[in-house]
Amino acid sequence: MQKRAESGIISLAIVFLLMFSAIAFKYYKFGAVQEDIPTAFHRSVVEITAESGQGTIYDRNMQPLVNRKKCWYAAVVPSAVDKEEIIKFALDRTEFSEKYDIGDPFVFGCKADTSESEGLTVFEVPERYEETQLAQHIIGYISDGAGVSGLEYAYDKILRENPDENKVTYYADGFGRVLIGDGKTVQRSTAYNSGVVTTLDSQIQKICEKYGSSIDKGAIVCADAQTGDILAMASFPSYSFNNLDKALNDQRSPLINRALYSYGVGSIFKLVTACEGISEGSRGYVYDCTGETEVEGQHFNCHKYDGHGLQNMTQAMTESCNTYFISLSRSFDIVNLRSLAGSFGFGKENFLCSGIVGSAGVLPTVDELAVPAELANFSFGQGKLTATPLQITQLACAIANDGEMPVLRLIKGITIDGLSVENEKPCQTSRVMEEETAQQLKLMMISAVINNELSNAQTENTTVGAKTSTAQTGRFDENGTEYCHGWITGFFPAYKPKYVLTVLAEDGGYGNDAAAPIFRKIADEIMKDK
């Protein structure tokens, strides 16, 4: 009897123990579930960023010079889309598949016709540069998100100061799982609309680069004759941002902007000598060119070894007679001659913007010009004198614009909306010669083309006035032939100038052979439909 009682007590104790364990387990389980409830229902935000926007560089007509070509990116939530359906739109299917299988939201390059859905958002994003970038030396390039050269460097803060992102935002639960069905918020960047507005004309820039590509080394500048606005500025050879290593290994140094570098000038400077002659009353000066002359024991040749014979100033400009201008300069006031050259911009920098500054070149001092042989060289653009294509363009603008020389300008202002220009400054001009003097020089330049049957600057679609140069360098090739810079500067239409154009063929030879044909082709194409 006692054993039965003890057995019953033990059984009852076991039952109570099991019941207590079950109840404890239920309370534990309930507590655990309660801990998950706030986590599961806690909402957070998931942002998927496709691309940060950057400001655009525009031409004078608000046409983009960068951000021209479009591409497309899609932000996708893998759990909300069908892999086999979407992968057809991916540009890189292998990469898409790998990222999709991970399961986290991601961005992939896609085709233009990719359809949007709740779990997939498509963004149109401009590519910064094209394979062959227009105005490469002016635009420059970016590295590690910052401008390194050109306008990208000069206006880095404006172009990238307030990056505006393309992004899509979803709600997510406490485990980070995107809650499809709760809606999404899409932000599309408007940063591409803002930026910098240049004076460039993209069509004229294309024309200059098209015909200038035949130049091994050199530069072309085209400007508005009245305002000094630079419509095109190209340097050769060019380079591609996508292949900088090739450019760095090219002995022709394609990364430098030759429009900003100074070179020997040659016969174009005869326009300055003629201007001083006119102002000193020597317009009617006549000289008998025999092909050579001597100055203080130093011998100078004319390019026509048997001489040009009797020459007046217009004939001497047309024939580009060196000895005429040497003789003409002997009676000059040297201080006045050098001052005149300085007023045309020789010896002074052309500041276009930060990092894009034309060299001052070399303008001989009055003491140097007091040496007769140095003055003789100076009179026809040889000796120590050097200048940039920008300075030569400025000189031609002064003549074309009836003696009012405009300050060359590359930047019009900035834009917020890609439609209007803000902070634009008016063009600046200064009178550097009398209007009558400019008219006479203009006629001389016209004569140098239309009255010279050998001129390669004669055009079909317009009329031009121009002056060529062949500037000696004192450097020779293995055959003993001297390297010479071929130049031409001029304006068109001839009797109502609108455009000024300068072409430099560095080490290219004679100006009439190396530069004039390019000048002709550019002028003809610019005026083709006008």
Short mmCIF file of C-alpha atoms in Angstrom, two decimals:
data_model
loop_
_atom_site.label_atom_id
_atom_site.label_comp_id
_atom_site.label_asym_id
_atom_site.label_seq_id
_atom_site.Cartn_x
_atom_site.Cartn_y
_atom_site.Cartn_z
CA MET A 1 0.00 0.00 0.00
CA GLN A 2 2.79 2.33 0.85
CA LYS A 3 4.59 1.49 -2.39
CA ARG A 4 1.50 2.35 -4.39
CA ALA A 5 1.25 5.74 -2.68
CA GLU A 6 4.87 6.52 -3.38
CA SER A 7 4.48 5.49 -7.03
CA GLY A 8 1.43 7.73 -7.41
CA ILE A 9 3.22 10.68 -5.93
CA ILE A 10 6.15 10.19 -8.33
CA SER A 11 3.83 9.93 -11.33
CA LEU A 12 1.98 13.05 -10.30
CA ALA A 13 5.25 14.92 -9.87
CA ILE A 14 6.33 13.86 -13.40
CA VAL A 15 3.02 15.07 -14.83
CA PHE A 16 3.39 18.45 -13.08
CA LEU A 17 6.98 18.71 -14.34
CA LEU A 18 5.96 18.05 -17.92
CA MET A 19 3.11 20.53 -17.69
CA PHE A 20 5.41 23.20 -16.27
CA SER A 21 8.01 22.57 -19.00
CA ALA A 22 5.35 22.92 -21.71
CA ILE A 23 4.03 26.14 -20.21
CA ALA A 24 7.59 27.53 -19.87
CA PHE A 25 8.36 26.65 -23.49
CA LYS A 26 5.19 28.41 -24.64
CA TYR A 27 6.07 31.53 -22.66
CA TYR A 28 9.62 31.44 -24.06
CA LYS A 29 8.35 31.01 -27.60
CA PHE A 30 5.84 33.81 -27.12
CA GLY A 31 8.59 36.08 -25.85
CA ALA A 32 10.79 35.28 -28.80
CA VAL A 33 8.00 35.99 -31.26
CA GLN A 34 7.23 39.25 -29.47
CA GLU A 35 10.88 40.31 -29.97
CA ASP A 36 10.50 39.73 -33.74
CA ILE A 37 7.27 41.66 -34.11
CA PRO A 38 8.72 45.21 -33.87
CA THR A 39 11.69 44.21 -36.03
CA ALA A 40 9.52 42.74 -38.77
CA PHE A 41 7.27 45.76 -38.86
CA HIS A 42 10.00 48.43 -38.57
CA ARG A 43 10.22 50.38 -41.89
CA SER A 44 13.45 51.74 -43.33
CA VAL A 45 14.46 53.30 -46.65
CA VAL A 46 16.49 51.76 -49.46
CA GLU A 47 18.05 54.09 -52.08
CA ILE A 48 19.45 52.86 -55.38
CA THR A 49 21.64 55.47 -57.12
CA ALA A 50 22.18 55.21 -60.86
CA GLU A 51 24.46 58.15 -61.68
CA SER A 52 25.47 61.58 -60.35
CA GLY A 53 24.72 64.49 -62.66
CA GLN A 54 27.38 66.93 -63.91
CA GLY A 55 26.92 70.31 -65.55
CA THR A 56 27.19 70.67 -69.32
CA ILE A 57 29.56 72.77 -71.44
CA TYR A 58 27.60 74.51 -74.21
CA ASP A 59 28.42 76.35 -77.42
CA ARG A 60 27.07 79.84 -78.18
CA ASN A 61 23.80 78.37 -79.51
CA MET A 62 23.22 76.32 -76.34
CA GLN A 63 24.23 73.11 -78.11
CA PRO A 64 26.01 70.70 -75.73
CA LEU A 65 29.71 70.13 -76.35
CA VAL A 66 29.73 67.34 -73.72
CA ASN A 67 26.91 65.12 -72.46
CA ARG A 68 25.79 64.74 -76.08
CA LYS A 69 25.50 60.98 -76.41
CA LYS A 70 22.86 59.19 -74.30
CA CYS A 71 22.99 55.85 -72.51
CA TRP A 72 20.58 54.07 -70.17
CA TYR A 73 20.86 52.53 -66.72
CA ALA A 74 18.24 50.55 -64.80
CA ALA A 75 17.86 50.25 -61.02
CA VAL A 76 16.36 46.84 -60.26
CA VAL A 77 15.01 44.94 -57.23
CA PRO A 78 15.70 41.24 -58.04
CA SER A 79 12.84 39.89 -55.94
CA ALA A 80 10.34 42.01 -57.89
CA VAL A 81 11.26 41.09 -61.48
CA ASP A 82 11.58 37.99 -63.60
CA LYS A 83 15.24 37.29 -64.37
CA GLU A 84 14.70 35.71 -67.76
CA GLU A 85 12.45 38.55 -68.87
CA ILE A 86 14.77 41.40 -67.80
CA ILE A 87 18.14 39.89 -68.74
CA LYS A 88 17.22 40.38 -72.41
CA PHE A 89 17.61 44.14 -71.92
CA ALA A 90 20.99 44.01 -70.13
CA LEU A 91 24.04 45.18 -72.05
CA ASP A 92 26.24 42.78 -70.08
CA ARG A 93 24.18 39.65 -69.39
CA THR A 94 26.89 37.83 -67.48
CA GLU A 95 27.32 40.69 -65.02
CA PHE A 96 23.54 41.06 -64.73
CA SER A 97 23.10 37.38 -63.90
CA GLU A 98 25.79 37.43 -61.22
CA LYS A 99 24.34 40.48 -59.48
CA TYR A 100 20.77 39.23 -59.78
CA ASP A 101 21.67 35.93 -58.07
CA ILE A 102 23.11 37.79 -55.07
CA GLY A 103 19.63 39.18 -54.50
CA ASP A 104 20.43 42.77 -53.50
CA PRO A 105 19.11 45.78 -55.52
CA PHE A 106 21.63 46.87 -58.16
CA VAL A 107 22.13 49.02 -61.27
CA PHE A 108 22.95 47.72 -64.74
CA GLY A 109 23.48 49.19 -68.19
CA CYS A 110 20.44 48.56 -70.32
CA LYS A 111 18.95 49.12 -73.76
CA ALA A 112 16.94 52.23 -74.60
CA ASP A 113 13.69 50.29 -74.95
CA THR A 114 13.81 48.72 -71.48
CA SER A 115 10.33 48.90 -69.91
CA GLU A 116 9.84 50.18 -66.38
CA SER A 117 7.91 48.37 -63.65
CA GLU A 118 7.46 48.68 -59.91
CA GLY A 119 10.72 46.81 -59.39
CA LEU A 120 12.68 48.35 -62.27
CA THR A 121 13.39 52.04 -62.97
CA VAL A 122 15.17 53.27 -66.12
CA PHE A 123 17.33 56.42 -66.21
CA GLU A 124 18.58 58.22 -69.34
CA VAL A 125 22.13 59.36 -68.58
CA PRO A 126 24.40 61.38 -70.88
CA GLU A 127 27.92 60.10 -71.54
CA ARG A 128 30.44 62.84 -70.70
CA TYR A 129 32.61 62.47 -73.80
CA GLU A 130 32.33 61.03 -77.26
CA GLU A 131 34.97 58.79 -78.81
CA THR A 132 36.06 61.70 -80.99
CA GLN A 133 35.43 64.67 -78.71
CA LEU A 134 34.79 68.03 -80.35
CA ALA A 135 37.04 70.85 -79.09
CA GLN A 136 39.04 68.37 -77.01
CA HIS A 137 41.79 70.84 -76.06
CA ILE A 138 39.24 73.41 -74.89
CA ILE A 139 37.00 70.95 -73.05
CA GLY A 140 39.88 69.12 -71.36
CA TYR A 141 39.01 66.08 -69.28
CA ILE A 142 38.12 64.72 -65.83
CA SER A 143 40.06 62.31 -63.65
CA ASP A 144 38.81 60.87 -60.35
CA GLY A 145 35.75 63.08 -60.49
CA ALA A 146 37.63 66.37 -60.89
CA GLY A 147 38.59 68.53 -63.86
CA VAL A 148 42.23 68.14 -64.88
CA SER A 149 42.56 70.45 -67.88
CA GLY A 150 40.65 72.86 -70.12
CA LEU A 151 37.20 74.07 -69.16
CA GLU A 152 36.68 70.97 -67.03
CA TYR A 153 39.44 72.31 -64.79
CA ALA A 154 38.62 76.01 -65.05
CA TYR A 155 34.95 75.52 -64.13
CA ASP A 156 35.24 72.38 -62.02
CA LYS A 157 33.32 73.92 -59.12
CA ILE A 158 30.42 75.13 -61.27
CA LEU A 159 30.16 71.88 -63.23
CA ARG A 160 30.35 69.61 -60.18
CA GLU A 161 29.50 71.82 -57.19
CA ASN A 162 26.01 70.40 -56.53
CA PRO A 163 25.88 66.86 -57.92
CA ASP A 164 22.30 65.84 -58.53
CA GLU A 165 21.72 62.10 -58.44
CA ASN A 166 19.49 59.79 -60.43
CA LYS A 167 18.00 57.55 -57.78
CA VAL A 168 14.96 55.50 -56.78
CA THR A 169 13.81 55.10 -53.17
CA TYR A 170 11.82 52.19 -51.69
CA TYR A 171 10.56 51.30 -48.21
CA ALA A 172 12.06 48.17 -46.66
CA ASP A 173 11.17 46.04 -43.63
CA GLY A 174 13.43 45.52 -40.64
CA PHE A 175 15.35 42.81 -42.45
CA GLY A 176 16.14 45.16 -45.36
CA ARG A 177 13.72 43.49 -47.71
CA VAL A 178 12.24 45.94 -50.25
CA LEU A 179 8.51 46.34 -49.78
CA ILE A 180 7.17 46.23 -53.32
CA GLY A 181 3.64 47.59 -53.38
CA ASP A 182 4.32 50.43 -50.94
CA GLY A 183 5.31 52.65 -53.85
CA LYS A 184 8.64 54.09 -54.95
CA THR A 185 10.03 57.62 -55.26
CA VAL A 186 12.06 58.44 -58.37
CA GLN A 187 14.48 61.40 -58.62
CA ARG A 188 15.82 62.26 -62.04
CA SER A 189 18.86 64.54 -62.20
CA THR A 190 18.50 68.04 -63.63
CA ALA A 191 22.19 68.93 -63.10
CA TYR A 192 22.89 68.25 -66.76
CA ASN A 193 20.96 71.40 -67.73
CA SER A 194 23.21 73.81 -65.84
CA GLY A 195 26.77 74.61 -66.82
CA VAL A 196 29.09 76.90 -68.78
CA VAL A 197 28.27 78.65 -72.06
CA THR A 198 31.17 79.27 -74.46
CA THR A 199 31.44 81.48 -77.53
CA LEU A 200 32.22 78.47 -79.71
CA ASP A 201 30.06 77.60 -82.69
CA SER A 202 30.00 73.81 -82.82
CA GLN A 203 29.44 73.76 -86.59
CA ILE A 204 32.42 76.04 -87.28
CA GLN A 205 34.50 74.05 -84.79
CA LYS A 206 33.66 70.87 -86.72
CA ILE A 207 34.66 72.48 -90.01
CA CYS A 208 37.98 73.69 -88.61
CA GLU A 209 38.76 70.29 -87.13
CA LYS A 210 37.73 68.54 -90.35
CA TYR A 211 40.13 70.44 -92.59
CA GLY A 212 42.76 71.04 -89.95
CA SER A 213 43.21 67.32 -89.42
CA SER A 214 45.60 67.34 -92.39
CA ILE A 215 48.00 69.46 -90.34
CA ASP A 216 50.64 67.34 -88.63
CA LYS A 217 51.23 70.00 -85.97
CA GLY A 218 49.54 73.37 -85.70
CA ALA A 219 46.45 75.33 -84.75
CA ILE A 220 43.38 77.09 -86.16
CA VAL A 221 41.47 79.99 -84.63
CA CYS A 222 38.26 81.48 -86.03
CA ALA A 223 36.72 84.57 -84.43
CA ASP A 224 33.86 87.00 -84.90
CA ALA A 225 35.50 90.03 -86.52
CA GLN A 226 33.42 92.57 -84.57
CA THR A 227 33.07 91.02 -81.11
CA GLY A 228 36.25 88.95 -80.82
CA ASP A 229 34.19 85.91 -79.80
CA ILE A 230 36.19 82.77 -80.51
CA LEU A 231 33.98 80.64 -82.75
CA ALA A 232 36.50 77.82 -83.11
CA MET A 233 39.88 76.99 -81.63
CA ALA A 234 41.57 73.75 -82.60
CA SER A 235 45.00 72.30 -81.97
CA PHE A 236 46.67 69.51 -83.94
CA PRO A 237 47.27 66.72 -83.46
CA SER A 238 44.32 66.13 -81.17
CA TYR A 239 44.00 63.35 -78.63
CA SER A 240 41.40 61.09 -77.08
CA PHE A 241 40.67 61.12 -73.36
CA ASN A 242 40.09 57.38 -73.67
CA ASN A 243 43.69 56.82 -74.79
CA LEU A 244 45.91 59.23 -72.88
CA ASP A 245 48.83 56.78 -72.90
CA LYS A 246 48.99 57.04 -76.67
CA ALA A 247 49.00 60.83 -76.47
CA LEU A 248 51.74 60.85 -73.84
CA ASN A 249 53.95 58.66 -76.03
CA ASP A 250 53.39 60.76 -79.17
CA GLN A 251 56.50 62.87 -79.90
CA ARG A 252 54.27 65.57 -81.42
CA SER A 253 52.92 66.36 -77.93
CA PRO A 254 49.18 66.29 -78.76
CA LEU A 255 48.17 67.23 -75.21
CA ILE A 256 49.39 70.82 -75.60
CA ASN A 257 47.07 73.46 -77.04
CA ARG A 258 49.12 75.04 -79.81
CA ALA A 259 46.69 77.94 -80.17
CA LEU A 260 48.14 79.19 -76.87
CA TYR A 261 51.82 78.75 -77.81
CA SER A 262 54.01 81.38 -79.45
CA TYR A 263 55.91 80.91 -82.71
CA GLY A 264 57.97 82.92 -85.14
CA VAL A 265 55.56 85.17 -87.04
CA GLY A 266 57.05 85.98 -90.42
CA SER A 267 55.46 88.18 -93.07
CA ILE A 268 52.10 88.66 -91.36
CA PHE A 269 53.90 91.22 -89.21
CA LYS A 270 54.36 93.34 -92.33
CA LEU A 271 50.79 94.49 -91.65
CA VAL A 272 52.05 96.19 -88.47
CA THR A 273 55.02 97.69 -90.30
CA ALA A 274 52.69 98.97 -93.03
CA CYS A 275 50.35 100.42 -90.38
CA GLU A 276 53.25 102.36 -88.83
CA GLY A 277 54.35 103.50 -92.29
CA ILE A 278 50.88 104.87 -93.05
CA SER A 279 50.66 106.64 -89.68
CA GLU A 280 54.07 108.24 -90.29
CA GLY A 281 53.06 109.46 -93.76
CA SER A 282 54.88 106.85 -95.84
CA ARG A 283 51.85 105.36 -97.61
CA GLY A 284 53.28 106.39 -101.00
CA TYR A 285 56.75 105.01 -100.37
CA VAL A 286 58.23 103.23 -103.42
CA TYR A 287 61.24 100.94 -103.35
CA ASP A 288 63.23 99.10 -105.99
CA CYS A 289 63.69 95.50 -104.83
CA THR A 290 66.78 93.84 -106.33
CA GLY A 291 66.36 90.65 -104.29
CA GLU A 292 68.80 91.60 -101.56
CA THR A 293 69.88 94.41 -99.26
CA GLU A 294 72.55 95.06 -96.67
CA VAL A 295 72.05 96.57 -93.21
CA GLU A 296 75.12 97.52 -91.19
CA GLY A 297 77.14 94.80 -92.86
CA GLN A 298 74.44 92.12 -92.51
CA HIS A 299 73.01 90.64 -95.69
CA PHE A 300 69.23 90.14 -96.16
CA ASN A 301 67.57 88.34 -99.05
CA CYS A 302 64.08 88.75 -100.44
CA HIS A 303 62.27 85.47 -101.07
CA LYS A 304 62.39 86.38 -104.78
CA TYR A 305 66.10 86.19 -105.38
CA ASP A 306 66.07 88.19 -108.61
CA GLY A 307 63.99 90.92 -106.99
CA HIS A 308 60.52 92.38 -107.43
CA GLY A 309 61.61 95.64 -109.04
CA LEU A 310 59.78 98.87 -108.20
CA GLN A 311 57.17 98.29 -105.49
CA ASN A 312 54.65 100.50 -103.76
CA MET A 313 53.19 99.44 -100.41
CA THR A 314 50.23 97.50 -101.82
CA GLN A 315 52.44 95.70 -104.34
CA ALA A 316 54.99 94.92 -101.66
CA MET A 317 52.24 93.44 -99.46
CA THR A 318 50.86 91.41 -102.37
CA GLU A 319 54.31 90.13 -103.33
CA SER A 320 55.38 89.92 -99.66
CA CYS A 321 58.61 91.76 -100.46
CA ASN A 322 61.00 91.58 -97.49
CA THR A 323 63.43 94.25 -98.62
CA TYR A 324 60.65 96.81 -99.16
CA PHE A 325 59.63 96.62 -95.49
CA ILE A 326 63.25 96.61 -94.31
CA SER A 327 63.82 99.84 -96.21
CA LEU A 328 60.50 101.32 -95.05
CA SER A 329 61.30 100.70 -91.36
CA ARG A 330 64.62 102.53 -91.43
CA SER A 331 62.92 105.91 -91.08
CA PHE A 332 60.58 104.85 -88.27
CA ASP A 333 60.48 106.10 -84.72
CA ILE A 334 61.39 102.84 -82.98
CA VAL A 335 59.48 103.68 -79.82
CA ASN A 336 56.31 104.32 -81.83
CA LEU A 337 56.73 101.11 -83.86
CA ARG A 338 57.14 98.96 -80.75
CA SER A 339 54.27 100.74 -79.01
CA LEU A 340 52.03 100.06 -82.01
CA ALA A 341 52.93 96.38 -81.92
CA GLY A 342 52.09 96.31 -78.22
CA SER A 343 48.70 97.94 -78.83
CA PHE A 344 47.87 95.08 -81.22
CA GLY A 345 48.51 92.64 -78.37
CA PHE A 346 52.06 91.47 -79.15
CA GLY A 347 53.96 90.79 -75.95
CA LYS A 348 50.74 90.43 -73.93
CA GLU A 349 48.89 87.37 -72.70
CA ASN A 350 45.39 86.50 -73.90
CA PHE A 351 43.49 85.43 -70.78
CA LEU A 352 40.49 83.34 -71.81
CA CYS A 353 39.81 81.63 -68.47
CA SER A 354 41.74 79.96 -65.68
CA GLY A 355 44.20 77.52 -67.23
CA ILE A 356 43.53 78.66 -70.82
CA VAL A 357 45.87 81.59 -71.35
CA GLY A 358 47.64 82.51 -74.55
CA SER A 359 51.36 83.11 -74.17
CA ALA A 360 52.62 86.68 -74.28
CA GLY A 361 55.25 85.65 -76.80
CA VAL A 362 58.29 87.84 -77.32
CA LEU A 363 58.18 91.52 -78.30
CA PRO A 364 61.73 92.88 -78.62
CA THR A 365 62.63 95.82 -76.42
CA VAL A 366 63.34 99.31 -77.74
CA ASP A 367 67.05 98.76 -77.00
CA GLU A 368 67.06 95.55 -79.00
CA LEU A 369 65.29 97.25 -81.92
CA ALA A 370 67.89 100.03 -81.82
CA VAL A 371 70.27 97.51 -83.41
CA PRO A 372 69.73 98.05 -87.18
CA ALA A 373 69.84 94.35 -88.09
CA GLU A 374 67.35 93.52 -85.35
CA LEU A 375 65.00 96.23 -86.61
CA ALA A 376 65.37 94.87 -90.15
CA ASN A 377 64.36 91.38 -88.97
CA PHE A 378 61.50 92.84 -86.94
CA SER A 379 60.10 94.74 -89.93
CA PHE A 380 59.15 91.52 -91.69
CA GLY A 381 58.40 89.40 -88.62
CA GLN A 382 61.68 87.58 -88.11
CA GLY A 383 64.30 87.77 -85.35
CA LYS A 384 63.23 87.54 -81.72
CA LEU A 385 59.54 88.28 -82.33
CA THR A 386 57.11 85.47 -81.51
CA ALA A 387 53.32 85.39 -81.23
CA THR A 388 50.43 82.99 -80.76
CA PRO A 389 47.62 82.19 -83.21
CA LEU A 390 45.38 84.13 -80.80
CA GLN A 391 47.48 87.29 -81.12
CA ILE A 392 47.58 87.01 -84.90
CA THR A 393 43.80 86.59 -84.94
CA GLN A 394 43.41 89.68 -82.77
CA LEU A 395 45.54 91.70 -85.21
CA ALA A 396 43.39 90.60 -88.15
CA CYS A 397 40.23 91.46 -86.18
CA ALA A 398 41.50 95.00 -85.65
CA ILE A 399 42.00 95.45 -89.40
CA ALA A 400 38.71 93.80 -90.34
CA ASN A 401 36.82 95.85 -87.72
CA ASP A 402 38.00 99.24 -89.06
CA GLY A 403 40.64 99.81 -86.39
CA GLU A 404 38.56 98.76 -83.37
CA MET A 405 40.31 95.72 -81.88
CA PRO A 406 38.08 93.42 -79.80
CA VAL A 407 39.33 91.49 -76.80
CA LEU A 408 39.18 87.81 -77.68
CA ARG A 409 36.56 85.98 -75.63
CA LEU A 410 35.91 82.26 -75.06
CA ILE A 411 33.30 82.32 -72.27
CA LYS A 412 29.85 83.93 -72.60
CA GLY A 413 28.62 83.09 -69.11
CA ILE A 414 26.88 80.38 -67.12
CA THR A 415 23.44 78.79 -67.38
CA ILE A 416 21.12 77.21 -64.85
CA ASP A 417 18.50 75.82 -67.19
CA GLY A 418 20.38 75.19 -70.43
CA LEU A 419 18.23 77.84 -72.13
CA SER A 420 19.47 81.25 -71.02
CA VAL A 421 22.86 82.81 -70.23
CA GLU A 422 23.65 84.57 -66.98
CA ASN A 423 26.58 86.81 -66.01
CA GLU A 424 27.39 87.60 -69.64
CA LYS A 425 29.78 90.50 -70.05
CA PRO A 426 29.65 92.77 -73.10
CA CYS A 427 32.43 92.55 -75.67
CA GLN A 428 35.29 95.01 -75.22
CA THR A 429 37.08 96.89 -77.98
CA SER A 430 39.79 99.53 -78.19
CA ARG A 431 40.82 101.73 -81.09
CA VAL A 432 44.33 100.82 -82.21
CA MET A 433 44.45 102.66 -85.55
CA GLU A 434 42.51 105.16 -87.59
CA GLU A 435 39.60 103.81 -89.60
CA GLU A 436 41.16 105.03 -92.85
CA THR A 437 44.39 103.19 -92.02
CA ALA A 438 42.47 99.99 -91.34
CA GLN A 439 40.65 100.39 -94.68
CA GLN A 440 43.95 100.66 -96.52
CA LEU A 441 45.37 97.58 -94.79
CA LYS A 442 42.16 95.72 -95.55
CA LEU A 443 42.51 96.53 -99.25
CA MET A 444 46.14 95.39 -99.19
CA MET A 445 45.08 92.02 -97.75
CA ILE A 446 42.34 91.67 -100.37
CA SER A 447 44.88 92.51 -103.08
CA ALA A 448 47.28 89.91 -101.66
CA VAL A 449 44.71 87.26 -102.63
CA ILE A 450 42.75 88.48 -105.67
CA ASN A 451 45.75 90.11 -107.41
CA ASN A 452 48.06 87.17 -106.76
CA GLU A 453 47.40 84.38 -109.23
CA LEU A 454 49.61 82.07 -107.19
CA SER A 455 47.56 82.54 -103.99
CA ASN A 456 46.08 79.31 -102.65
CA ALA A 457 43.64 81.31 -100.51
CA GLN A 458 41.34 82.19 -103.42
CA THR A 459 37.84 80.92 -102.59
CA GLU A 460 34.69 79.95 -104.50
CA ASN A 461 31.84 80.74 -102.11
CA THR A 462 33.04 84.05 -100.74
CA THR A 463 35.68 86.77 -101.06
CA VAL A 464 38.61 87.05 -98.67
CA GLY A 465 41.44 89.27 -97.61
CA ALA A 466 44.48 87.48 -96.23
CA LYS A 467 48.21 87.53 -95.57
CA THR A 468 50.49 84.50 -95.52
CA SER A 469 53.75 83.96 -93.67
CA THR A 470 56.68 81.62 -93.85
CA ALA A 471 58.55 81.99 -90.57
CA GLN A 472 62.10 80.66 -90.39
CA THR A 473 63.07 78.67 -87.31
CA GLY A 474 66.83 78.16 -87.61
CA ARG A 475 66.28 74.41 -87.32
CA PHE A 476 67.10 71.98 -90.13
CA ASP A 477 66.23 68.41 -91.04
CA GLU A 478 68.74 65.68 -91.92
CA ASN A 479 68.82 66.94 -95.52
CA GLY A 480 69.72 70.48 -94.49
CA THR A 481 66.24 71.88 -95.26
CA GLU A 482 65.13 74.50 -92.77
CA TYR A 483 61.93 73.94 -90.82
CA CYS A 484 59.53 76.82 -91.34
CA HIS A 485 56.14 77.64 -89.83
CA GLY A 486 53.45 78.22 -92.42
CA TRP A 487 50.88 80.88 -91.49
CA ILE A 488 47.86 82.61 -92.93
CA THR A 489 45.43 85.05 -91.35
CA GLY A 490 42.52 86.79 -93.03
CA PHE A 491 38.87 87.76 -93.05
CA PHE A 492 35.71 87.10 -95.05
CA PRO A 493 33.53 88.22 -96.73
CA ALA A 494 36.20 90.62 -97.97
CA TYR A 495 34.24 93.87 -98.13
CA LYS A 496 32.04 93.29 -95.10
CA PRO A 497 34.10 91.08 -92.81
CA LYS A 498 32.25 88.82 -90.42
CA TYR A 499 34.83 86.13 -89.73
CA VAL A 500 38.55 86.19 -89.03
CA LEU A 501 40.50 82.99 -89.55
CA THR A 502 44.09 82.09 -88.67
CA VAL A 503 45.84 78.85 -89.64
CA LEU A 504 49.27 77.79 -88.37
CA ALA A 505 51.14 74.77 -89.75
CA GLU A 506 54.02 74.29 -87.32
CA ASP A 507 57.13 73.18 -89.23
CA GLY A 508 54.77 72.90 -92.21
CA GLY A 509 56.76 74.88 -94.76
CA TYR A 510 55.51 77.77 -96.88
CA GLY A 511 52.35 79.53 -95.71
CA ASN A 512 50.86 79.55 -99.19
CA ASP A 513 51.35 75.79 -99.50
CA ALA A 514 50.73 74.52 -95.96
CA ALA A 515 48.17 76.96 -94.51
CA ALA A 516 46.38 78.79 -97.35
CA PRO A 517 44.61 75.72 -98.84
CA ILE A 518 43.14 74.92 -95.40
CA PHE A 519 42.07 78.55 -94.97
CA ARG A 520 40.31 78.40 -98.36
CA LYS A 521 38.44 75.18 -97.59
CA ILE A 522 37.25 76.40 -94.18
CA ALA A 523 36.11 79.78 -95.51
CA ASP A 524 34.28 78.14 -98.42
CA GLU A 525 32.44 75.68 -96.18
CA ILE A 526 31.48 78.28 -93.57
CA MET A 527 30.02 80.48 -96.30
CA LYS A 528 28.57 77.62 -98.36
CA ASP A 529 24.94 78.19 -97.43
CA LYS A 530 25.15 81.89 -96.58
#
